[in-house]
CSV table of C-alpha atoms in Angstrom, one decimal:
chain,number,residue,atom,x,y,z
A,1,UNK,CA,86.4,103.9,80.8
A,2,UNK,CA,87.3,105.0,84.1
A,3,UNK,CA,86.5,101.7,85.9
A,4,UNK,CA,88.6,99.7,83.5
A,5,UNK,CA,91.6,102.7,83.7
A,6,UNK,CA,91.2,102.4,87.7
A,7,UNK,CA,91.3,98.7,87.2
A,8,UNK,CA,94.8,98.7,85.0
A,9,UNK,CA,96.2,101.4,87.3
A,10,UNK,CA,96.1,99.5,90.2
A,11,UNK,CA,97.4,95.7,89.0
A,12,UNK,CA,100.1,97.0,86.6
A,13,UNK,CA,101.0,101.0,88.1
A,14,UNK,CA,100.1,104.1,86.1
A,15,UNK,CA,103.5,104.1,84.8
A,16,UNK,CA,103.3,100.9,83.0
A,17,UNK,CA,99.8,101.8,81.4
A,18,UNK,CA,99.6,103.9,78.4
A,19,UNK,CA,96.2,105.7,76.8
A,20,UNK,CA,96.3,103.2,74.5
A,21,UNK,CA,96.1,100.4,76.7
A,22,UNK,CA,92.9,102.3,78.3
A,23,UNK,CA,91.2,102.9,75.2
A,24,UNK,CA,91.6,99.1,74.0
A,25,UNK,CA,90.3,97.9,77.3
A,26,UNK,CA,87.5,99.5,77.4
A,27,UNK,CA,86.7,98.5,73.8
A,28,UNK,CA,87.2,102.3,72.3
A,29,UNK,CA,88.4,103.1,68.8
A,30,UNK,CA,90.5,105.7,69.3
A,31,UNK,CA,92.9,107.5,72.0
A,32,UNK,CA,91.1,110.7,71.2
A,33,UNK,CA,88.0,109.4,73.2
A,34,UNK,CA,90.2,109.4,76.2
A,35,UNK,CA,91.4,112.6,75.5
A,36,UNK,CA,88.0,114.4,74.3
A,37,UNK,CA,86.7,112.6,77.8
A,38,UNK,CA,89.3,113.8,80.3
A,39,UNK,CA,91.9,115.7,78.6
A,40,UNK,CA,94.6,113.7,79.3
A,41,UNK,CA,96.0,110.5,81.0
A,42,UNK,CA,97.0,113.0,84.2
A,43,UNK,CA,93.8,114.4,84.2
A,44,UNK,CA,91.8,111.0,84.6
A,45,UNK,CA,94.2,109.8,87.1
A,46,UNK,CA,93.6,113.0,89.2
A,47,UNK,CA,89.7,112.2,88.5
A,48,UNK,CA,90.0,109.0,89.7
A,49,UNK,CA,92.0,110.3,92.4
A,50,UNK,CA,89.1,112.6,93.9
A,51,UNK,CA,86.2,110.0,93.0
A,52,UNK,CA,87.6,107.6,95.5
A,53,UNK,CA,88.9,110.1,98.0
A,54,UNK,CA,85.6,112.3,98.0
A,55,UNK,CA,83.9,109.7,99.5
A,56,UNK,CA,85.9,108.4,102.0
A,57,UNK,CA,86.4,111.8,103.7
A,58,UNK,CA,82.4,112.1,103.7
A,59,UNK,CA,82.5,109.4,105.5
A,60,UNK,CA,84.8,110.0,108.0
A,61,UNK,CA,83.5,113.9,108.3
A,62,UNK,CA,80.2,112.5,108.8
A,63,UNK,CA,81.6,110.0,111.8
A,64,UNK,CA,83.1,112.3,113.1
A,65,UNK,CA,80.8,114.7,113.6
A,66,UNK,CA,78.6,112.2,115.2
A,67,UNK,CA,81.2,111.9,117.4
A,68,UNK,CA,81.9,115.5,118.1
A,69,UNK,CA,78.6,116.1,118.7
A,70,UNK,CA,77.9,113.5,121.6
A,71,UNK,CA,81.4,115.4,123.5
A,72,UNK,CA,84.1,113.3,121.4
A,73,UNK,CA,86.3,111.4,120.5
A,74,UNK,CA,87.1,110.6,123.6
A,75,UNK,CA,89.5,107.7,123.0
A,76,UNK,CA,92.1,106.9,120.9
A,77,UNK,CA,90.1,104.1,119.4
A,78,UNK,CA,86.9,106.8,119.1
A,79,UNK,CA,89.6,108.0,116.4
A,80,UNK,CA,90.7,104.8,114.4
A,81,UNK,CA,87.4,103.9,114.0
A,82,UNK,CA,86.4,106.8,111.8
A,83,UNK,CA,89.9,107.0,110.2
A,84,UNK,CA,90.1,103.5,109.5
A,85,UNK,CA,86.1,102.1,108.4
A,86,UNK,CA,85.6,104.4,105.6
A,87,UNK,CA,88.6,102.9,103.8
A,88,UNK,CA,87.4,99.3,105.0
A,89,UNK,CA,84.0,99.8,103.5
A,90,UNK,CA,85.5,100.4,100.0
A,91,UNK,CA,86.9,96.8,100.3
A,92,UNK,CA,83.1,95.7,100.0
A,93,UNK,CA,82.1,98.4,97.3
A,94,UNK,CA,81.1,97.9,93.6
A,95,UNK,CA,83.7,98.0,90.9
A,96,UNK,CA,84.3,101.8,91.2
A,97,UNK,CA,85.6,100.8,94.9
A,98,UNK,CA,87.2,97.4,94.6
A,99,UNK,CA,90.5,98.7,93.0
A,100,UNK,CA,90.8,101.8,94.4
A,101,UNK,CA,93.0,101.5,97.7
A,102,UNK,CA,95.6,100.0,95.5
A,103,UNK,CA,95.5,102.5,92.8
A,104,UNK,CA,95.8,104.6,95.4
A,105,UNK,CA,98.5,102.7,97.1
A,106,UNK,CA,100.7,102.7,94.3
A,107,UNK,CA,100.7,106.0,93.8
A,108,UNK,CA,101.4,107.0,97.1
A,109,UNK,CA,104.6,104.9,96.5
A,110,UNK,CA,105.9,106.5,93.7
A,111,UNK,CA,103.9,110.0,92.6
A,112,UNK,CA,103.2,111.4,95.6
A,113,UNK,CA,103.4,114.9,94.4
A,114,UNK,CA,100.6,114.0,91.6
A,115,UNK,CA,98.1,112.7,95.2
A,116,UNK,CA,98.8,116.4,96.6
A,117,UNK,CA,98.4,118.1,93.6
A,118,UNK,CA,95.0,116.7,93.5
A,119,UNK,CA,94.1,115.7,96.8
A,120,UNK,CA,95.6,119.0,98.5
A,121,UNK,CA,94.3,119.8,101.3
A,122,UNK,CA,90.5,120.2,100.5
A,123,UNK,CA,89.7,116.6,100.1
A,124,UNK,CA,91.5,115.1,103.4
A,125,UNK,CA,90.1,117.4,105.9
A,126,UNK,CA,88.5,114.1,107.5
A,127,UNK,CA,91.6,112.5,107.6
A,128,UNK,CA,93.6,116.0,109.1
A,129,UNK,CA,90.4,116.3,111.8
A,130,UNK,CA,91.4,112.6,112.4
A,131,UNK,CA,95.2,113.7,113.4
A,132,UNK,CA,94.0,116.7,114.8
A,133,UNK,CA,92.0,114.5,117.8
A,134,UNK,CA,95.0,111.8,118.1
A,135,UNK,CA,96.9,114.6,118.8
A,136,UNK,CA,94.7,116.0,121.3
A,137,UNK,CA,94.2,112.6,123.0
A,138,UNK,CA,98.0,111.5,123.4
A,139,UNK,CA,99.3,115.6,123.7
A,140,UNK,CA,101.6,114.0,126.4
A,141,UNK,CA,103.6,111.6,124.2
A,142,UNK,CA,106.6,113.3,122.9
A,143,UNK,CA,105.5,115.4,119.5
A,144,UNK,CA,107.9,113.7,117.3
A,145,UNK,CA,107.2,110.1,117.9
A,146,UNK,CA,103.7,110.5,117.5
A,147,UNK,CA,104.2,112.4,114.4
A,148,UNK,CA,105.9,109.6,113.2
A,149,UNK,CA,103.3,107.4,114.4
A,150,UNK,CA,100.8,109.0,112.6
A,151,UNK,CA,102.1,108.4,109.4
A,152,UNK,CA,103.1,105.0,110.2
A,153,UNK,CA,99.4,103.9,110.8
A,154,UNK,CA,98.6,105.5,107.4
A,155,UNK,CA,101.3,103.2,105.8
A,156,UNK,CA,100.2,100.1,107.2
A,157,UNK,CA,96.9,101.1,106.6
A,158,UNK,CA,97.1,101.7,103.2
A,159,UNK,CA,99.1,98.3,102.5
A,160,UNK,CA,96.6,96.1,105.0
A,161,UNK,CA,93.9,97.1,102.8
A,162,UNK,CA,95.3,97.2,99.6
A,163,UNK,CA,96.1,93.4,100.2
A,164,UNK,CA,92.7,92.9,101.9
A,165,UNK,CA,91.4,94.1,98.3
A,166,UNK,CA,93.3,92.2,96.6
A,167,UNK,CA,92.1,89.1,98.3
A,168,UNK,CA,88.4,90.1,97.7
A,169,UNK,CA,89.0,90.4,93.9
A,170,UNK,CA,88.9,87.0,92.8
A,171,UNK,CA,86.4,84.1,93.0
A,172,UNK,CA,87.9,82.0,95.3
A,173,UNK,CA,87.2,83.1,98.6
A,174,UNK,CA,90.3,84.0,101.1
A,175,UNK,CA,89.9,82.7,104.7
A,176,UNK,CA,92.4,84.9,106.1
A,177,UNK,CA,89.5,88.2,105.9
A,178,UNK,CA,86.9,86.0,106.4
A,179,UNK,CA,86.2,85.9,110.0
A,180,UNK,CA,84.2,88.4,111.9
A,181,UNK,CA,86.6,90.0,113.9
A,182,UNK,CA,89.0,90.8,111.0
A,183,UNK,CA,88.2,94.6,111.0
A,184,UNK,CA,88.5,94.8,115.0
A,185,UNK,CA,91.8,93.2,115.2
A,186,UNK,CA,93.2,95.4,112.3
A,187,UNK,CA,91.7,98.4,114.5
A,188,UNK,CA,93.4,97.0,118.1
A,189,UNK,CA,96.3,96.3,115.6
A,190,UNK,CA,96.9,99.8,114.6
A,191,UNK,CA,95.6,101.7,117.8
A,192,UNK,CA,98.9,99.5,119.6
A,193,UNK,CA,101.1,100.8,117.0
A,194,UNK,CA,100.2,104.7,118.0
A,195,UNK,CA,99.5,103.9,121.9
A,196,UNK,CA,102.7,101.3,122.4
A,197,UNK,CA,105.2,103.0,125.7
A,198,UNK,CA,108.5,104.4,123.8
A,199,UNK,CA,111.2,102.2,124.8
A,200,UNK,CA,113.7,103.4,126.6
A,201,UNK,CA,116.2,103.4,123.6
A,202,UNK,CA,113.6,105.5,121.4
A,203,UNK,CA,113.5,108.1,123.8
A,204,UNK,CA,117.5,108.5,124.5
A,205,UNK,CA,117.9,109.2,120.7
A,206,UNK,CA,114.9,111.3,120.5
A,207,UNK,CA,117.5,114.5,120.5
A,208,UNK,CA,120.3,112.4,118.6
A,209,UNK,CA,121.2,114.1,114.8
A,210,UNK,CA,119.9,112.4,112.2
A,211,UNK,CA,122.3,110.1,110.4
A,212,UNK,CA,122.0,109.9,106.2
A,213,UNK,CA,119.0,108.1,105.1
A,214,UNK,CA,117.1,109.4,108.5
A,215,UNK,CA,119.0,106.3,110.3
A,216,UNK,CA,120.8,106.3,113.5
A,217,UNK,CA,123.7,103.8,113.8
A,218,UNK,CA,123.6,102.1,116.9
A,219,UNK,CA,127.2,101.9,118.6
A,220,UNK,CA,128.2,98.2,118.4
A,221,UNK,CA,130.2,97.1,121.4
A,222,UNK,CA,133.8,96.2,121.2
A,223,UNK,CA,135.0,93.3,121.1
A,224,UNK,CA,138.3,92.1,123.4
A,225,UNK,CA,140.6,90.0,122.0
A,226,UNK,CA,141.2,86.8,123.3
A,227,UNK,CA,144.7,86.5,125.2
A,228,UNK,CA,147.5,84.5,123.1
C-alpha cells in the first residue's frame, strides 16, 4: 500500500488523492485497512516521508565521514558530491525509490510545514553537516548570498531530479540522462551556482531594504523627451 500511495502522491499531489483512492489502488476492500495500517492519511505520508529520507541522509553521513576522516572536505565539490549522489542514486532504485523525489518535491512546494513536522531536524543532519562544510569552505563570501545560495541548490536540485525521475519511469528510454557524464555536469552545474563571483549589482544592494514580495525594484532610467 505504501508503494502504490507513494506512487499516487507523487503524479497527482497528496491533495488531489483521497484514502479511498489508496485503498482501491492497491486492491483493498475497505478504507479501514489504511487506517488500521497507519492511522491516517497524514500519518502514511509522514511514513513515507522518513522511509525515503532515512536513507538518503545514511548515505550522505556515511560519505561524509569518509571524507572527514581522510582531513575533509576540502573542496566545494568534496561537498556536492555527498549532498547531491545520495538523491541521484534513488533515481536508479526499486519502486520504493523511483517516485520518491517527486513525492517529495511536491510537498516541499506546498506543505512544507507537514516535511518539518516529520523530517525535523533529526533526519537531515547529513544534509545540515553538508551546509555546515560549504560554509566553512566559502566563510569569505558575504553570509547572506550564500545563504541564499544554499537553498537555491536545494531547489534546483530537487526539480533536476524529480524530472530526471520522471524520465526514468517509463519504457521508452530518454536520451537526455543517458550519457555518462550526466551526473558530473549536474554536479559542475550546481557547484557554479554556489561558487559564481557576485556581480557587482548583487553586492550594491546587498544592504538595500527589502521591497514586498522580497524584490528590489531596479530604478529605470528616465527618459528625455525629444525636442518639438
Amino acid at each position: 500500500m505504501k508503494v502504490v500511495a507513494q506512487r499516487l502522491f507523487a503524479l497527482h499531489g497528496v491533495d488531489s488523492i483521497s484514502v479511498k483512492d489508496i485503498v482501491a489502488s492497491a486492491g483493498q476492500r475497505n478504507n479501514a485497512s489504511l487506517h488500521y495500517h497507519f492511522g491516517s492519511k497524514e500519518a502514511l505520508i509522514g511514513e513515507l516521508l522518513l522511509d525515503g529520507a532515512i536513507r538518503v541522509d545514511a548515505r550522505r553521513q556515511a560519505m561524509l565521514d569518509e571524507l572527514e576522516e581522510e582531513g575533509g572536505p576540502r573542496s566545494v565539490r568534496d561537498v556536492l558530491e555527498a549532498l547531491i549522489r545520495p538523491v541521484d542514486q534513488l533515481t536508479y532504485g526499486d519502486e520504493r525509490d523511483n517516485t520518491y523525489i517527486r513525492f517529495l518535491a511536491n510537498l516541499q512546494a506546498g506543505h512544507r510545514d507537514l516535511v518539518r513536522h516529520y523530517l525535523g531536524d533529526q533526519w537531515n543532519v547529513g544534509y545540515r553537516r553538508c551546509l555546515d562544510h560549504l560554509r566553512r569552505l566559502l566563510h569569505e563570501f558575504p553570509a547572506p548570498l550564500l545563504e541564499q545560495r544554499m537553498s537555491l541548490i536545494g531547489i534546483y536540485a530537487n526539480a533536476i531530479f524529480a524530472a530526471k525521475e520522471a524520465a526514468m519511469d517509463v519504457t521508452q528510454p530518454n536520451r537526455f540522462w543517458a550519457p555518462k557524464y550526466t551526473i558530473e555536469n549536474i554536479i559542475d552545474s550546481l557547484q557554479a551556482v554556489v561558487e559564481c563571483t557576485p556581480s557587482a549589482l548583487t553586492l550594491s544592494l546587498l544592504d538595500a531594504p527589502e521591497s514586498k514580495g522580497g524584490a528590489h525594484k531596479r530604478k529605470q532610467p528616465s527618459r528625455s523627451r525629444p525636442n518639438s
